[in-house]
Amino acid sequence: MAVVEKVVPVSADRVFAVLADGWTYSDWVVGTAHIRDVDTDWPAPGSHIYHQAAGWPLALKDKTVAVSCDPPHELVMRPHLWPFGELTVRLRLTALSPQETKVTLAEEFAAGPLRWTRNKLDDLLLHYRNREALRRLAELAARRFA
């Protein structure tokens, strides 16, 4: 499992507001190229973000499903990237102060062929990808409410 953490200089409510806006998903999730649609009740459990991952010629049209949601503390999602598989992503927000939040992102392959190829290299690649995702998330949260 790849786990990364970042302390961001905004409240947990502000960070969660970005997560709750499914239209920002491609702005912070590395590898997502385009949002095609977002269910109106996102991030309620069972709701979807319909996206396109990667770019031409490997553009994959798929979805991410909200598994559980506890605003502003946690969001668990299940990104689908078939034919490669599915991931489980857990974002946990811990308020360190009224204006500072620790964001923990844990991601692992949950289904499909990639689940069986998991190794240290996969974890390393996910680690670097997720560090960049948290950097982007922090920037969006800070900029959105500035």
PDB file of C-alpha atoms in Angstrom:
ATOM      1  CA  MET A   1       0.000   0.000   0.000  1.00  0.00           C
ATOM      2  CA  ALA A   2       1.285   3.455  -0.890  1.00  0.00           C
ATOM      3  CA  VAL A   3       0.728   5.995   1.900  1.00  0.00           C
ATOM      4  CA  VAL A   4       1.676   9.671   1.733  1.00  0.00           C
ATOM      5  CA  GLU A   5       0.976  12.574   4.074  1.00  0.00           C
ATOM      6  CA  LYS A   6       1.086  16.318   3.706  1.00  0.00           C
ATOM      7  CA  VAL A   7       0.340  19.134   6.134  1.00  0.00           C
ATOM      8  CA  VAL A   8      -1.594  21.864   4.355  1.00  0.00           C
ATOM      9  CA  PRO A   9      -2.131  25.421   5.616  1.00  0.00           C
ATOM     10  CA  VAL A  10      -5.940  25.368   5.363  1.00  0.00           C
ATOM     11  CA  SER A  11      -8.781  23.951   7.418  1.00  0.00           C
ATOM     12  CA  ALA A  12     -10.080  20.409   6.981  1.00  0.00           C
ATOM     13  CA  ASP A  13     -13.394  21.911   5.813  1.00  0.00           C
ATOM     14  CA  ARG A  14     -11.616  23.693   2.960  1.00  0.00           C
ATOM     15  CA  VAL A  15      -9.713  20.595   1.891  1.00  0.00           C
ATOM     16  CA  PHE A  16     -12.880  18.515   2.041  1.00  0.00           C
ATOM     17  CA  ALA A  17     -14.750  21.107  -0.035  1.00  0.00           C
ATOM     18  CA  VAL A  18     -12.330  20.384  -2.893  1.00  0.00           C
ATOM     19  CA  LEU A  19     -12.800  16.628  -2.483  1.00  0.00           C
ATOM     20  CA  ALA A  20     -16.581  17.098  -2.431  1.00  0.00           C
ATOM     21  CA  ASP A  21     -16.499  18.980  -5.740  1.00  0.00           C
ATOM     22  CA  GLY A  22     -16.177  16.114  -8.196  1.00  0.00           C
ATOM     23  CA  TRP A  23     -15.484  18.523 -11.050  1.00  0.00           C
ATOM     24  CA  THR A  24     -12.064  19.291  -9.482  1.00  0.00           C
ATOM     25  CA  TYR A  25     -11.035  15.597  -9.509  1.00  0.00           C
ATOM     26  CA  SER A  26      -8.952  15.902 -12.680  1.00  0.00           C
ATOM     27  CA  ASP A  27      -7.236  18.996 -11.255  1.00  0.00           C
ATOM     28  CA  TRP A  28      -5.618  17.068  -8.418  1.00  0.00           C
ATOM     29  CA  VAL A  29      -5.699  13.370  -9.384  1.00  0.00           C
ATOM     30  CA  VAL A  30      -2.566  12.673 -11.407  1.00  0.00           C
ATOM     31  CA  GLY A  31      -3.395  10.721 -14.557  1.00  0.00           C
ATOM     32  CA  THR A  32      -7.009  11.849 -14.883  1.00  0.00           C
ATOM     33  CA  ALA A  33      -7.341  13.841 -18.076  1.00  0.00           C
ATOM     34  CA  HIS A  34     -10.986  14.841 -18.177  1.00  0.00           C
ATOM     35  CA  ILE A  35     -14.189  14.721 -16.133  1.00  0.00           C
ATOM     36  CA  ARG A  36     -17.151  13.596 -18.238  1.00  0.00           C
ATOM     37  CA  ASP A  37     -19.851  13.853 -15.569  1.00  0.00           C
ATOM     38  CA  VAL A  38     -20.378  13.892 -11.778  1.00  0.00           C
ATOM     39  CA  ASP A  39     -23.401  12.551  -9.925  1.00  0.00           C
ATOM     40  CA  THR A  40     -25.237  15.379  -8.195  1.00  0.00           C
ATOM     41  CA  ASP A  41     -24.925  13.674  -4.796  1.00  0.00           C
ATOM     42  CA  TRP A  42     -21.117  13.201  -4.982  1.00  0.00           C
ATOM     43  CA  PRO A  43     -19.437  12.185  -2.609  1.00  0.00           C
ATOM     44  CA  ALA A  44     -22.332  10.254  -1.063  1.00  0.00           C
ATOM     45  CA  PRO A  45     -21.617   6.507  -0.912  1.00  0.00           C
ATOM     46  CA  GLY A  46     -22.444   4.902  -4.244  1.00  0.00           C
ATOM     47  CA  SER A  47     -22.178   8.132  -6.236  1.00  0.00           C
ATOM     48  CA  HIS A  48     -19.847   8.397  -9.245  1.00  0.00           C
ATOM     49  CA  ILE A  49     -17.395  10.620 -11.044  1.00  0.00           C
ATOM     50  CA  TYR A  50     -17.157   9.642 -14.715  1.00  0.00           C
ATOM     51  CA  HIS A  51     -13.699  10.393 -16.045  1.00  0.00           C
ATOM     52  CA  GLN A  52     -11.153   9.780 -18.718  1.00  0.00           C
ATOM     53  CA  ALA A  53      -7.759   8.607 -17.542  1.00  0.00           C
ATOM     54  CA  ALA A  54      -4.490   8.990 -19.431  1.00  0.00           C
ATOM     55  CA  GLY A  55      -4.403  10.463 -22.890  1.00  0.00           C
ATOM     56  CA  TRP A  56      -4.623   9.385 -26.485  1.00  0.00           C
ATOM     57  CA  PRO A  57      -4.111   6.661 -27.612  1.00  0.00           C
ATOM     58  CA  LEU A  58      -4.666   5.002 -24.212  1.00  0.00           C
ATOM     59  CA  ALA A  59      -7.652   7.090 -23.128  1.00  0.00           C
ATOM     60  CA  LEU A  60      -9.698   5.009 -20.676  1.00  0.00           C
ATOM     61  CA  LYS A  61     -13.264   6.122 -20.026  1.00  0.00           C
ATOM     62  CA  ASP A  62     -14.256   4.831 -16.623  1.00  0.00           C
ATOM     63  CA  LYS A  63     -15.498   5.980 -13.228  1.00  0.00           C
ATOM     64  CA  THR A  64     -14.652   6.501  -9.584  1.00  0.00           C
ATOM     65  CA  VAL A  65     -17.182   5.385  -6.985  1.00  0.00           C
ATOM     66  CA  ALA A  66     -17.510   6.910  -3.511  1.00  0.00           C
ATOM     67  CA  VAL A  67     -17.342   4.045  -1.007  1.00  0.00           C
ATOM     68  CA  SER A  68     -17.748   5.996   2.236  1.00  0.00           C
ATOM     69  CA  CYS A  69     -17.786   9.609   3.262  1.00  0.00           C
ATOM     70  CA  ASP A  70     -17.424  11.276   6.670  1.00  0.00           C
ATOM     71  CA  PRO A  71     -17.103  15.051   6.057  1.00  0.00           C
ATOM     72  CA  PRO A  72     -14.683  16.666   6.768  1.00  0.00           C
ATOM     73  CA  HIS A  73     -12.661  13.721   8.080  1.00  0.00           C
ATOM     74  CA  GLU A  74     -12.534  10.982   5.466  1.00  0.00           C
ATOM     75  CA  LEU A  75     -13.400  10.010   1.910  1.00  0.00           C
ATOM     76  CA  VAL A  76     -12.901   6.496   0.542  1.00  0.00           C
ATOM     77  CA  MET A  77     -13.120   6.055  -3.216  1.00  0.00           C
ATOM     78  CA  ARG A  78     -12.827   3.190  -5.679  1.00  0.00           C
ATOM     79  CA  PRO A  79     -11.307   4.407  -8.989  1.00  0.00           C
ATOM     80  CA  HIS A  80     -11.962   2.001 -11.862  1.00  0.00           C
ATOM     81  CA  LEU A  81      -9.371   1.765 -14.636  1.00  0.00           C
ATOM     82  CA  TRP A  82     -10.492  -1.260 -16.589  1.00  0.00           C
ATOM     83  CA  PRO A  83      -9.038  -3.337 -18.182  1.00  0.00           C
ATOM     84  CA  PHE A  84      -6.231  -2.732 -15.665  1.00  0.00           C
ATOM     85  CA  GLY A  85      -8.288  -2.959 -12.515  1.00  0.00           C
ATOM     86  CA  GLU A  86      -9.538  -0.941  -9.565  1.00  0.00           C
ATOM     87  CA  LEU A  87      -7.916   0.870  -6.688  1.00  0.00           C
ATOM     88  CA  THR A  88      -9.042   1.745  -3.204  1.00  0.00           C
ATOM     89  CA  VAL A  89      -8.117   5.276  -2.163  1.00  0.00           C
ATOM     90  CA  ARG A  90      -8.594   6.547   1.393  1.00  0.00           C
ATOM     91  CA  LEU A  91      -8.167  10.248   2.125  1.00  0.00           C
ATOM     92  CA  ARG A  92      -8.085  11.053   5.830  1.00  0.00           C
ATOM     93  CA  LEU A  93      -8.088  14.671   7.050  1.00  0.00           C
ATOM     94  CA  THR A  94      -6.808  15.423  10.535  1.00  0.00           C
ATOM     95  CA  ALA A  95      -7.190  18.978  11.824  1.00  0.00           C
ATOM     96  CA  LEU A  96      -3.947  20.062  13.498  1.00  0.00           C
ATOM     97  CA  SER A  97      -5.290  23.555  14.165  1.00  0.00           C
ATOM     98  CA  PRO A  98      -8.153  25.664  12.792  1.00  0.00           C
ATOM     99  CA  GLN A  99      -5.954  26.554   9.802  1.00  0.00           C
ATOM    100  CA  GLU A 100      -3.786  23.471   9.374  1.00  0.00           C
ATOM    101  CA  THR A 101      -4.706  19.956   8.251  1.00  0.00           C
ATOM    102  CA  LYS A 102      -2.764  16.744   7.842  1.00  0.00           C
ATOM    103  CA  VAL A 103      -3.963  14.914   4.735  1.00  0.00           C
ATOM    104  CA  THR A 104      -3.161  11.198   4.530  1.00  0.00           C
ATOM    105  CA  LEU A 105      -3.676   9.425   1.218  1.00  0.00           C
ATOM    106  CA  ALA A 106      -3.504   5.627   1.164  1.00  0.00           C
ATOM    107  CA  GLU A 107      -3.903   3.793  -2.132  1.00  0.00           C
ATOM    108  CA  GLU A 108      -3.746   0.158  -3.136  1.00  0.00           C
ATOM    109  CA  PHE A 109      -4.771  -2.026  -6.043  1.00  0.00           C
ATOM    110  CA  ALA A 110      -8.042  -3.726  -5.125  1.00  0.00           C
ATOM    111  CA  ALA A 111      -9.125  -5.707  -8.181  1.00  0.00           C
ATOM    112  CA  GLY A 112      -8.001  -6.761 -11.623  1.00  0.00           C
ATOM    113  CA  PRO A 113      -4.636  -7.661 -13.138  1.00  0.00           C
ATOM    114  CA  LEU A 114      -2.679  -4.882 -11.394  1.00  0.00           C
ATOM    115  CA  ARG A 115      -3.620  -6.343  -8.016  1.00  0.00           C
ATOM    116  CA  TRP A 116      -1.534  -9.411  -8.782  1.00  0.00           C
ATOM    117  CA  THR A 117       1.515  -7.486 -10.008  1.00  0.00           C
ATOM    118  CA  ARG A 118       1.888  -5.405  -6.849  1.00  0.00           C
ATOM    119  CA  ASN A 119       5.506  -4.970  -5.817  1.00  0.00           C
ATOM    120  CA  LYS A 120       7.912  -2.388  -4.397  1.00  0.00           C
ATOM    121  CA  LEU A 121       8.155  -0.630  -7.784  1.00  0.00           C
ATOM    122  CA  ASP A 122       4.357  -0.194  -7.916  1.00  0.00           C
ATOM    123  CA  ASP A 123       4.372   1.227  -4.384  1.00  0.00           C
ATOM    124  CA  LEU A 124       7.180   3.624  -5.306  1.00  0.00           C
ATOM    125  CA  LEU A 125       5.370   4.832  -8.437  1.00  0.00           C
ATOM    126  CA  LEU A 126       2.120   5.310  -6.501  1.00  0.00           C
ATOM    127  CA  HIS A 127       4.057   7.122  -3.763  1.00  0.00           C
ATOM    128  CA  TYR A 128       5.450   9.736  -6.175  1.00  0.00           C
ATOM    129  CA  ARG A 129       2.131  10.061  -7.986  1.00  0.00           C
ATOM    130  CA  ASN A 130       0.273  10.581  -4.712  1.00  0.00           C
ATOM    131  CA  ARG A 131       2.785  13.108  -3.384  1.00  0.00           C
ATOM    132  CA  GLU A 132       2.047  15.187  -6.471  1.00  0.00           C
ATOM    133  CA  ALA A 133      -1.710  14.652  -6.010  1.00  0.00           C
ATOM    134  CA  LEU A 134      -1.524  16.002  -2.440  1.00  0.00           C
ATOM    135  CA  ARG A 135       0.549  18.968  -3.606  1.00  0.00           C
ATOM    136  CA  ARG A 136      -2.155  19.780  -6.170  1.00  0.00           C
ATOM    137  CA  LEU A 137      -4.962  19.231  -3.654  1.00  0.00           C
ATOM    138  CA  ALA A 138      -3.296  21.593  -1.170  1.00  0.00           C
ATOM    139  CA  GLU A 139      -2.840  24.243  -3.862  1.00  0.00           C
ATOM    140  CA  LEU A 140      -6.480  23.989  -4.922  1.00  0.00           C
ATOM    141  CA  ALA A 141      -7.742  24.229  -1.342  1.00  0.00           C
ATOM    142  CA  ALA A 142      -5.574  27.273  -0.621  1.00  0.00           C
ATOM    143  CA  ARG A 143      -6.399  29.017  -3.897  1.00  0.00           C
ATOM    144  CA  ARG A 144     -10.121  28.238  -3.879  1.00  0.00           C
ATOM    145  CA  PHE A 145     -10.760  30.197  -0.710  1.00  0.00           C
ATOM    146  CA  ALA A 146      -8.111  32.913  -1.002  1.00  0.00           C
TER     147      ALA A 146
END
